[in-house]
Amino acid sequence: MHIPDGFINVPTVVVTSAVSAGAIAYGVSRANRRLGEKHVPLMGVMAAFIFAAQMLNFPVAGGTSGHVLGAALAAILLGPWVGVLIMACVFIVQCLIFQDGGLTALGANILNMGIIACFVGYYLYQGVVSFWGERRRSQLVAAFLGAWLSIVAAAAATAIELAVSGTSPLAVALPAMAGVHVLIGIGEGLVTAAVISLVMTTRADLLQLERV
Amino acid sequence: MKLKWWHIGFALALFLAILSPLASPAPDGLEKVAEDKGFIGRAREAVFELIPDYMFPGIGNEAVATIIAGVVGTIILFAIGYGLAWLLRSKSRGEV
């Protein structure tokens, strides 16, 4: 759901860019205090994996496709602030090199699919795990739910920005965006839970890293 | 050099990039909504283009162009992610 240039108006561009720039600055200062050696390769692999996974659009109902976003996965493994930094790197490269997502919409794309998706995914995951305990099954269910809601929340935020910009009324954009992404989110949930399951089986110690 | 877990992780990401020609060409969620609700026409073209549409320019075969674009992007993001974390890390922390 990368927003192209032209969909959001100047005030929305200004506000979303400011929020995203502020979050990136704070995320960098937090990461600067808390990242350790072990985070380094994981952050590289995470950024590479998310970029590659985002190229793989899968078909959903009604002639639409969706792709994995990866924000919830990054946030669950590395923490929401590092998640935001990874997603920002992905969107900046996609925008500047691949012309995916508009230059003026970069701040909005980072806000929706980076900040909102990472924090919603991370805190729903943490909430479910603290409610159901640290068992493998509850962690996988938590990952699925966190990832699913991260997509729906990002879609809702996008609809709100379209409405505020006068591109499409909220009563039209919100149900349409949420409706499609409720389905795309299922794919996100399955892939996120599968990757967390793989990490648990092969390198469970990576789940013990400090989340930033 | 000993094979580390993240070599395999990076290889997996490159493998996904190689699968990219199999991706569904259908419009994504936002594009589809924009088409259905009649605001797709508001979209503006980018002011400059390097590797538009995830196809490396100058390559006739679309699948090959997509794979090269995907591999190039995957390598760039590994380098940026790794490099950013390397710059920000504290050496005294996170040893396991």
mmCIF file of C-alpha atoms in Angstrom:
data_model
loop_
_atom_site.group_PDB
_atom_site.id
_atom_site.type_symbol
_atom_site.label_atom_id
_atom_site.label_comp_id
_atom_site.label_asym_id
_atom_site.label_seq_id
_atom_site.Cartn_x
_atom_site.Cartn_y
_atom_site.Cartn_z
ATOM 1 C CA MET A 1 0.000 0.000 0.000
ATOM 2 C CA HIS A 2 2.806 2.395 -0.909
ATOM 3 C CA ILE A 3 1.197 5.801 -1.474
ATOM 4 C CA PRO A 4 2.327 7.422 -4.759
ATOM 5 C CA ASP A 5 2.834 11.160 -5.272
ATOM 6 C CA GLY A 6 -0.450 13.022 -5.772
ATOM 7 C CA PHE A 7 -2.676 11.115 -3.334
ATOM 8 C CA ILE A 8 -2.027 13.257 -0.247
ATOM 9 C CA ASN A 9 -2.101 17.027 0.027
ATOM 10 C CA VAL A 10 0.591 19.413 1.265
ATOM 11 C CA PRO A 11 -0.525 19.695 4.927
ATOM 12 C CA THR A 12 -0.684 15.885 5.170
ATOM 13 C CA VAL A 13 2.757 15.625 3.571
ATOM 14 C CA VAL A 14 4.169 18.125 6.080
ATOM 15 C CA VAL A 15 2.638 16.514 9.171
ATOM 16 C CA THR A 16 3.444 12.903 8.229
ATOM 17 C CA SER A 17 7.011 13.830 7.209
ATOM 18 C CA ALA A 18 7.585 15.640 10.497
ATOM 19 C CA VAL A 19 6.250 12.747 12.572
ATOM 20 C CA SER A 20 8.361 10.219 10.663
ATOM 21 C CA ALA A 21 11.515 12.334 10.821
ATOM 22 C CA GLY A 22 11.062 12.757 14.565
ATOM 23 C CA ALA A 23 10.481 9.035 15.108
ATOM 24 C CA ILE A 24 13.565 8.142 13.042
ATOM 25 C CA ALA A 25 15.708 10.620 15.013
ATOM 26 C CA TYR A 26 14.486 9.207 18.324
ATOM 27 C CA GLY A 27 14.885 5.619 17.072
ATOM 28 C CA VAL A 28 18.492 6.325 16.047
ATOM 29 C CA SER A 29 19.343 7.780 19.466
ATOM 30 C CA ARG A 30 17.689 4.821 21.239
ATOM 31 C CA ALA A 31 19.435 2.295 19.017
ATOM 32 C CA ASN A 32 22.704 4.125 19.601
ATOM 33 C CA ARG A 33 22.408 3.431 23.323
ATOM 34 C CA ARG A 34 21.052 -0.120 23.188
ATOM 35 C CA LEU A 35 22.195 -2.029 20.087
ATOM 36 C CA GLY A 36 24.803 -4.716 20.686
ATOM 37 C CA GLU A 37 27.083 -6.739 18.397
ATOM 38 C CA LYS A 38 24.508 -9.479 17.969
ATOM 39 C CA HIS A 39 21.905 -7.092 16.618
ATOM 40 C CA VAL A 40 24.176 -6.099 13.706
ATOM 41 C CA PRO A 41 23.790 -9.096 11.348
ATOM 42 C CA LEU A 42 20.141 -9.555 12.333
ATOM 43 C CA MET A 43 19.368 -5.979 11.310
ATOM 44 C CA GLY A 44 21.091 -6.532 7.948
ATOM 45 C CA VAL A 45 19.275 -9.810 7.276
ATOM 46 C CA MET A 46 15.964 -8.330 8.405
ATOM 47 C CA ALA A 47 16.231 -5.350 6.020
ATOM 48 C CA ALA A 48 17.265 -7.610 3.114
ATOM 49 C CA PHE A 49 14.535 -10.168 3.855
ATOM 50 C CA ILE A 50 11.807 -7.524 4.111
ATOM 51 C CA PHE A 51 12.815 -5.902 0.826
ATOM 52 C CA ALA A 52 12.849 -9.249 -0.994
ATOM 53 C CA ALA A 53 9.615 -10.450 0.614
ATOM 54 C CA GLN A 54 7.858 -7.218 -0.364
ATOM 55 C CA MET A 55 8.506 -8.017 -4.044
ATOM 56 C CA LEU A 56 6.500 -11.228 -3.795
ATOM 57 C CA ASN A 57 2.911 -10.158 -4.356
ATOM 58 C CA PHE A 58 0.443 -12.950 -3.734
ATOM 59 C CA PRO A 59 -3.085 -12.932 -5.199
ATOM 60 C CA VAL A 60 -6.020 -12.151 -2.931
ATOM 61 C CA ALA A 61 -9.706 -12.095 -3.791
ATOM 62 C CA GLY A 62 -11.133 -9.943 -6.582
ATOM 63 C CA GLY A 63 -8.151 -9.249 -8.844
ATOM 64 C CA THR A 64 -6.050 -7.737 -6.077
ATOM 65 C CA SER A 65 -2.633 -8.699 -4.804
ATOM 66 C CA GLY A 66 -0.868 -8.142 -1.538
ATOM 67 C CA HIS A 67 2.638 -8.578 -0.247
ATOM 68 C CA VAL A 68 4.224 -9.168 3.108
ATOM 69 C CA LEU A 69 5.114 -5.943 4.892
ATOM 70 C CA GLY A 70 7.440 -7.340 7.557
ATOM 71 C CA ALA A 71 7.036 -4.517 10.080
ATOM 72 C CA ALA A 72 5.534 -6.700 12.807
ATOM 73 C CA LEU A 73 8.220 -9.336 12.259
ATOM 74 C CA ALA A 74 11.036 -6.788 12.568
ATOM 75 C CA ALA A 75 9.424 -5.229 15.650
ATOM 76 C CA ILE A 76 8.851 -8.583 17.380
ATOM 77 C CA LEU A 77 12.451 -9.699 16.797
ATOM 78 C CA LEU A 78 14.315 -6.419 17.311
ATOM 79 C CA GLY A 79 11.883 -4.073 19.057
ATOM 80 C CA PRO A 80 9.578 -1.399 17.634
ATOM 81 C CA TRP A 81 12.160 1.403 17.369
ATOM 82 C CA VAL A 82 14.657 -0.711 15.459
ATOM 83 C CA GLY A 83 11.687 -1.974 13.444
ATOM 84 C CA VAL A 84 10.912 1.615 12.481
ATOM 85 C CA LEU A 85 14.538 2.169 11.405
ATOM 86 C CA ILE A 86 14.561 -1.005 9.272
ATOM 87 C CA MET A 87 11.240 -0.142 7.632
ATOM 88 C CA ALA A 88 12.401 3.431 6.993
ATOM 89 C CA CYS A 89 15.539 2.082 5.241
ATOM 90 C CA VAL A 90 13.367 -0.194 3.072
ATOM 91 C CA PHE A 91 10.928 2.586 2.112
ATOM 92 C CA ILE A 92 13.691 5.110 1.417
ATOM 93 C CA VAL A 93 15.475 2.666 -0.928
ATOM 94 C CA GLN A 94 12.181 1.647 -2.584
ATOM 95 C CA CYS A 95 11.295 5.293 -3.117
ATOM 96 C CA LEU A 96 14.664 6.634 -4.307
ATOM 97 C CA ILE A 97 15.910 3.668 -6.354
ATOM 98 C CA PHE A 98 12.803 1.700 -7.366
ATOM 99 C CA GLN A 99 10.237 4.548 -7.636
ATOM 100 C CA ASP A 100 7.853 2.574 -5.421
ATOM 101 C CA GLY A 101 6.025 5.054 -3.214
ATOM 102 C CA GLY A 102 6.112 8.783 -3.951
ATOM 103 C CA LEU A 103 8.910 11.076 -2.789
ATOM 104 C CA THR A 104 6.388 13.429 -1.171
ATOM 105 C CA ALA A 105 4.545 10.443 0.346
ATOM 106 C CA LEU A 106 7.695 8.952 1.892
ATOM 107 C CA GLY A 107 6.882 10.351 5.333
ATOM 108 C CA ALA A 108 3.326 9.020 5.177
ATOM 109 C CA ASN A 109 4.507 5.589 4.006
ATOM 110 C CA ILE A 110 7.046 5.420 6.853
ATOM 111 C CA LEU A 111 4.346 6.522 9.311
ATOM 112 C CA ASN A 112 1.713 4.002 8.155
ATOM 113 C CA MET A 113 3.727 0.915 7.251
ATOM 114 C CA GLY A 114 6.697 1.601 9.532
ATOM 115 C CA ILE A 115 5.774 3.368 12.749
ATOM 116 C CA ILE A 116 2.103 2.395 13.098
ATOM 117 C CA ALA A 117 2.608 -1.172 11.822
ATOM 118 C CA CYS A 118 5.663 -1.782 14.045
ATOM 119 C CA PHE A 119 4.077 -0.452 17.235
ATOM 120 C CA VAL A 120 0.677 -2.091 16.709
ATOM 121 C CA GLY A 121 2.312 -5.420 15.823
ATOM 122 C CA TYR A 122 4.803 -5.276 18.681
ATOM 123 C CA TYR A 123 2.387 -4.315 21.452
ATOM 124 C CA LEU A 124 -0.348 -6.722 20.405
ATOM 125 C CA TYR A 125 2.291 -9.486 20.306
ATOM 126 C CA GLN A 126 3.576 -8.521 23.757
ATOM 127 C CA GLY A 127 0.042 -8.241 25.121
ATOM 128 C CA VAL A 128 -1.006 -11.682 23.905
ATOM 129 C CA VAL A 129 2.224 -13.298 25.147
ATOM 130 C CA SER A 130 1.913 -11.731 28.599
ATOM 131 C CA PHE A 131 -1.711 -12.904 28.743
ATOM 132 C CA TRP A 132 -1.167 -16.484 27.504
ATOM 133 C CA GLY A 133 2.399 -17.032 28.664
ATOM 134 C CA GLU A 134 5.714 -17.599 26.869
ATOM 135 C CA ARG A 135 4.744 -20.957 25.402
ATOM 136 C CA ARG A 136 5.612 -21.581 21.779
ATOM 137 C CA ARG A 137 1.996 -21.784 20.697
ATOM 138 C CA SER A 138 0.998 -18.539 22.375
ATOM 139 C CA GLN A 139 4.017 -16.766 20.830
ATOM 140 C CA LEU A 140 3.009 -17.969 17.368
ATOM 141 C CA VAL A 141 -0.629 -16.962 17.841
ATOM 142 C CA ALA A 142 0.574 -13.596 19.168
ATOM 143 C CA ALA A 143 2.817 -13.140 16.114
ATOM 144 C CA PHE A 144 -0.080 -13.946 13.771
ATOM 145 C CA LEU A 145 -2.463 -11.540 15.501
ATOM 146 C CA GLY A 146 0.098 -8.748 15.835
ATOM 147 C CA ALA A 147 1.049 -9.034 12.165
ATOM 148 C CA TRP A 148 -2.578 -9.167 11.021
ATOM 149 C CA LEU A 149 -3.567 -6.076 12.990
ATOM 150 C CA SER A 150 -0.416 -4.222 11.864
ATOM 151 C CA ILE A 151 -1.648 -4.441 8.257
ATOM 152 C CA VAL A 152 -5.216 -3.412 9.075
ATOM 153 C CA ALA A 153 -3.978 -0.472 11.179
ATOM 154 C CA ALA A 154 -1.625 0.694 8.415
ATOM 155 C CA ALA A 155 -4.486 0.467 5.894
ATOM 156 C CA ALA A 156 -6.782 2.477 8.189
ATOM 157 C CA ALA A 157 -4.115 5.166 8.639
ATOM 158 C CA THR A 158 -3.684 5.344 4.854
ATOM 159 C CA ALA A 159 -7.467 5.754 4.428
ATOM 160 C CA ILE A 160 -7.514 8.576 6.996
ATOM 161 C CA GLU A 161 -4.702 10.394 5.159
ATOM 162 C CA LEU A 162 -6.540 9.993 1.832
ATOM 163 C CA ALA A 163 -9.695 11.400 3.450
ATOM 164 C CA VAL A 164 -7.919 14.340 5.119
ATOM 165 C CA SER A 165 -6.311 15.125 1.757
ATOM 166 C CA GLY A 166 -9.704 15.189 0.023
ATOM 167 C CA THR A 167 -8.722 12.284 -2.248
ATOM 168 C CA SER A 168 -11.465 9.913 -1.116
ATOM 169 C CA PRO A 169 -14.075 10.375 1.628
ATOM 170 C CA LEU A 170 -13.449 8.389 4.793
ATOM 171 C CA ALA A 171 -16.776 6.566 4.456
ATOM 172 C CA VAL A 172 -15.515 5.235 1.104
ATOM 173 C CA ALA A 173 -11.778 4.815 1.668
ATOM 174 C CA LEU A 174 -11.844 3.289 5.158
ATOM 175 C CA PRO A 175 -14.123 0.301 4.478
ATOM 176 C CA ALA A 176 -12.472 -0.314 1.099
ATOM 177 C CA MET A 177 -8.897 -0.199 2.472
ATOM 178 C CA ALA A 178 -9.743 -2.153 5.634
ATOM 179 C CA GLY A 179 -11.743 -4.734 3.679
ATOM 180 C CA VAL A 180 -8.866 -5.623 1.320
ATOM 181 C CA HIS A 181 -6.221 -5.532 4.032
ATOM 182 C CA VAL A 182 -8.165 -7.751 6.429
ATOM 183 C CA LEU A 183 -7.436 -10.439 3.809
ATOM 184 C CA ILE A 184 -3.846 -9.392 3.007
ATOM 185 C CA GLY A 185 -3.193 -9.350 6.773
ATOM 186 C CA ILE A 186 -3.889 -13.085 6.953
ATOM 187 C CA GLY A 187 -0.916 -13.670 4.642
ATOM 188 C CA GLU A 188 1.164 -11.317 6.791
ATOM 189 C CA GLY A 189 0.144 -13.205 9.935
ATOM 190 C CA LEU A 190 0.979 -16.610 8.473
ATOM 191 C CA VAL A 191 4.392 -15.530 7.159
ATOM 192 C CA THR A 192 5.275 -13.729 10.408
ATOM 193 C CA ALA A 193 4.326 -16.731 12.551
ATOM 194 C CA ALA A 194 6.227 -19.062 10.192
ATOM 195 C CA VAL A 195 9.416 -16.993 10.409
ATOM 196 C CA ILE A 196 9.160 -16.687 14.211
ATOM 197 C CA SER A 197 8.638 -20.464 14.360
ATOM 198 C CA LEU A 198 11.727 -20.999 12.177
ATOM 199 C CA VAL A 199 13.809 -18.714 14.402
ATOM 200 C CA MET A 200 12.563 -20.530 17.535
ATOM 201 C CA THR A 201 13.573 -23.872 16.092
ATOM 202 C CA THR A 202 16.948 -22.886 14.687
ATOM 203 C CA ARG A 203 18.222 -19.901 16.703
ATOM 204 C CA ALA A 204 16.045 -19.450 19.779
ATOM 205 C CA ASP A 205 18.753 -17.204 21.309
ATOM 206 C CA LEU A 206 17.876 -14.493 18.761
ATOM 207 C CA LEU A 207 14.494 -14.153 20.471
ATOM 208 C CA GLN A 208 16.316 -13.294 23.692
ATOM 209 C CA LEU A 209 18.027 -10.206 22.250
ATOM 210 C CA GLU A 210 17.127 -6.921 23.891
ATOM 211 C CA ARG A 211 14.267 -5.313 21.971
ATOM 212 C CA VAL A 212 14.986 -1.682 21.203
ATOM 213 C CA MET B 1 35.322 -18.772 7.019
ATOM 214 C CA LYS B 2 32.811 -20.439 9.283
ATOM 215 C CA LEU B 3 29.234 -20.427 8.058
ATOM 216 C CA LYS B 4 27.132 -18.313 10.389
ATOM 217 C CA TRP B 5 23.349 -18.221 10.784
ATOM 218 C CA TRP B 6 23.092 -14.856 9.103
ATOM 219 C CA HIS B 7 24.884 -16.065 5.971
ATOM 220 C CA ILE B 8 21.979 -18.488 5.596
ATOM 221 C CA GLY B 9 19.461 -15.730 6.411
ATOM 222 C CA PHE B 10 20.948 -13.463 3.743
ATOM 223 C CA ALA B 11 21.015 -16.339 1.240
ATOM 224 C CA LEU B 12 17.332 -16.938 1.979
ATOM 225 C CA ALA B 13 16.570 -13.268 1.253
ATOM 226 C CA LEU B 14 18.465 -13.517 -2.062
ATOM 227 C CA PHE B 15 16.513 -16.689 -2.862
ATOM 228 C CA LEU B 16 13.241 -14.783 -2.321
ATOM 229 C CA ALA B 17 14.509 -12.049 -4.656
ATOM 230 C CA ILE B 18 15.161 -14.691 -7.326
ATOM 231 C CA LEU B 19 11.543 -15.860 -6.971
ATOM 232 C CA SER B 20 10.285 -12.316 -7.663
ATOM 233 C CA PRO B 21 9.206 -12.947 -11.312
ATOM 234 C CA LEU B 22 6.563 -15.308 -9.876
ATOM 235 C CA ALA B 23 4.866 -12.416 -8.029
ATOM 236 C CA SER B 24 1.229 -11.665 -8.857
ATOM 237 C CA PRO B 25 0.980 -8.774 -11.339
ATOM 238 C CA ALA B 26 -2.474 -7.765 -10.005
ATOM 239 C CA PRO B 27 -2.762 -4.281 -8.443
ATOM 240 C CA ASP B 28 -2.089 -4.141 -4.698
ATOM 241 C CA GLY B 29 -4.690 -3.201 -2.097
ATOM 242 C CA LEU B 30 -4.294 0.577 -2.324
ATOM 243 C CA GLU B 31 -4.000 0.572 -6.148
ATOM 244 C CA LYS B 32 -7.149 -1.535 -6.449
ATOM 245 C CA VAL B 33 -9.095 0.744 -4.096
ATOM 246 C CA ALA B 34 -7.841 3.782 -6.051
ATOM 247 C CA GLU B 35 -9.043 2.190 -9.315
ATOM 248 C CA ASP B 36 -12.435 1.150 -7.911
ATOM 249 C CA LYS B 37 -13.094 4.446 -6.144
ATOM 250 C CA GLY B 38 -11.908 6.553 -9.084
ATOM 251 C CA PHE B 39 -8.878 8.378 -7.704
ATOM 252 C CA ILE B 40 -6.058 6.435 -9.403
ATOM 253 C CA GLY B 41 -5.773 9.345 -11.869
ATOM 254 C CA ARG B 42 -4.402 11.565 -9.111
ATOM 255 C CA ALA B 43 -1.188 9.549 -8.950
ATOM 256 C CA ARG B 44 1.836 11.455 -10.288
ATOM 257 C CA GLU B 45 4.848 9.908 -11.983
ATOM 258 C CA ALA B 46 8.164 10.057 -10.152
ATOM 259 C CA VAL B 47 10.361 13.041 -11.063
ATOM 260 C CA PHE B 48 13.324 10.738 -11.785
ATOM 261 C CA GLU B 49 13.699 7.010 -12.396
ATOM 262 C CA LEU B 50 16.527 4.617 -11.590
ATOM 263 C CA ILE B 51 15.046 1.092 -11.497
ATOM 264 C CA PRO B 52 11.309 1.694 -12.026
ATOM 265 C CA ASP B 53 8.785 -1.143 -11.644
ATOM 266 C CA TYR B 54 11.454 -3.406 -10.115
ATOM 267 C CA MET B 55 12.954 -4.052 -13.544
ATOM 268 C CA PHE B 56 16.617 -3.365 -14.115
ATOM 269 C CA PRO B 57 16.803 -1.080 -17.177
ATOM 270 C CA GLY B 58 18.326 -2.213 -20.446
ATOM 271 C CA ILE B 59 17.513 -5.910 -20.074
ATOM 272 C CA GLY B 60 15.101 -7.368 -22.626
ATOM 273 C CA ASN B 61 13.965 -10.381 -20.621
ATOM 274 C CA GLU B 62 11.484 -9.162 -18.004
ATOM 275 C CA ALA B 63 12.066 -12.052 -15.608
ATOM 276 C CA VAL B 64 15.840 -11.529 -15.689
ATOM 277 C CA ALA B 65 15.410 -7.751 -15.271
ATOM 278 C CA THR B 66 13.168 -8.345 -12.243
ATOM 279 C CA ILE B 67 15.574 -10.829 -10.666
ATOM 280 C CA ILE B 68 18.543 -8.466 -11.093
ATOM 281 C CA ALA B 69 16.526 -5.575 -9.633
ATOM 282 C CA GLY B 70 15.504 -7.764 -6.699
ATOM 283 C CA VAL B 71 19.021 -9.017 -6.022
ATOM 284 C CA VAL B 72 20.470 -5.496 -6.280
ATOM 285 C CA GLY B 73 17.870 -4.149 -3.822
ATOM 286 C CA THR B 74 18.352 -7.039 -1.409
ATOM 287 C CA ILE B 75 22.122 -6.487 -1.344
ATOM 288 C CA ILE B 76 21.671 -2.706 -0.879
ATOM 289 C CA LEU B 77 19.304 -3.235 2.057
ATOM 290 C CA PHE B 78 21.536 -5.812 3.702
ATOM 291 C CA ALA B 79 24.428 -3.345 3.455
ATOM 292 C CA ILE B 80 22.358 -0.445 4.821
ATOM 293 C CA GLY B 81 20.801 -2.467 7.658
ATOM 294 C CA TYR B 82 24.096 -4.047 8.663
ATOM 295 C CA GLY B 83 26.008 -0.790 8.273
ATOM 296 C CA LEU B 84 23.510 1.261 10.283
ATOM 297 C CA ALA B 85 23.497 -1.273 13.137
ATOM 298 C CA TRP B 86 27.313 -1.490 12.995
ATOM 299 C CA LEU B 87 27.589 2.300 13.324
ATOM 300 C CA LEU B 88 25.080 2.481 16.181
ATOM 301 C CA ARG B 89 26.166 -0.561 18.216
ATOM 302 C CA SER B 90 27.929 -0.341 21.534
ATOM 303 C CA LYS B 91 30.766 -2.830 21.701
ATOM 304 C CA SER B 92 30.234 -3.524 25.382
ATOM 305 C CA ARG B 93 26.632 -4.567 24.972
ATOM 306 C CA GLY B 94 24.721 -7.501 23.609
ATOM 307 C CA GLU B 95 27.476 -10.126 23.743
ATOM 308 C CA VAL B 96 25.895 -13.551 24.089
#
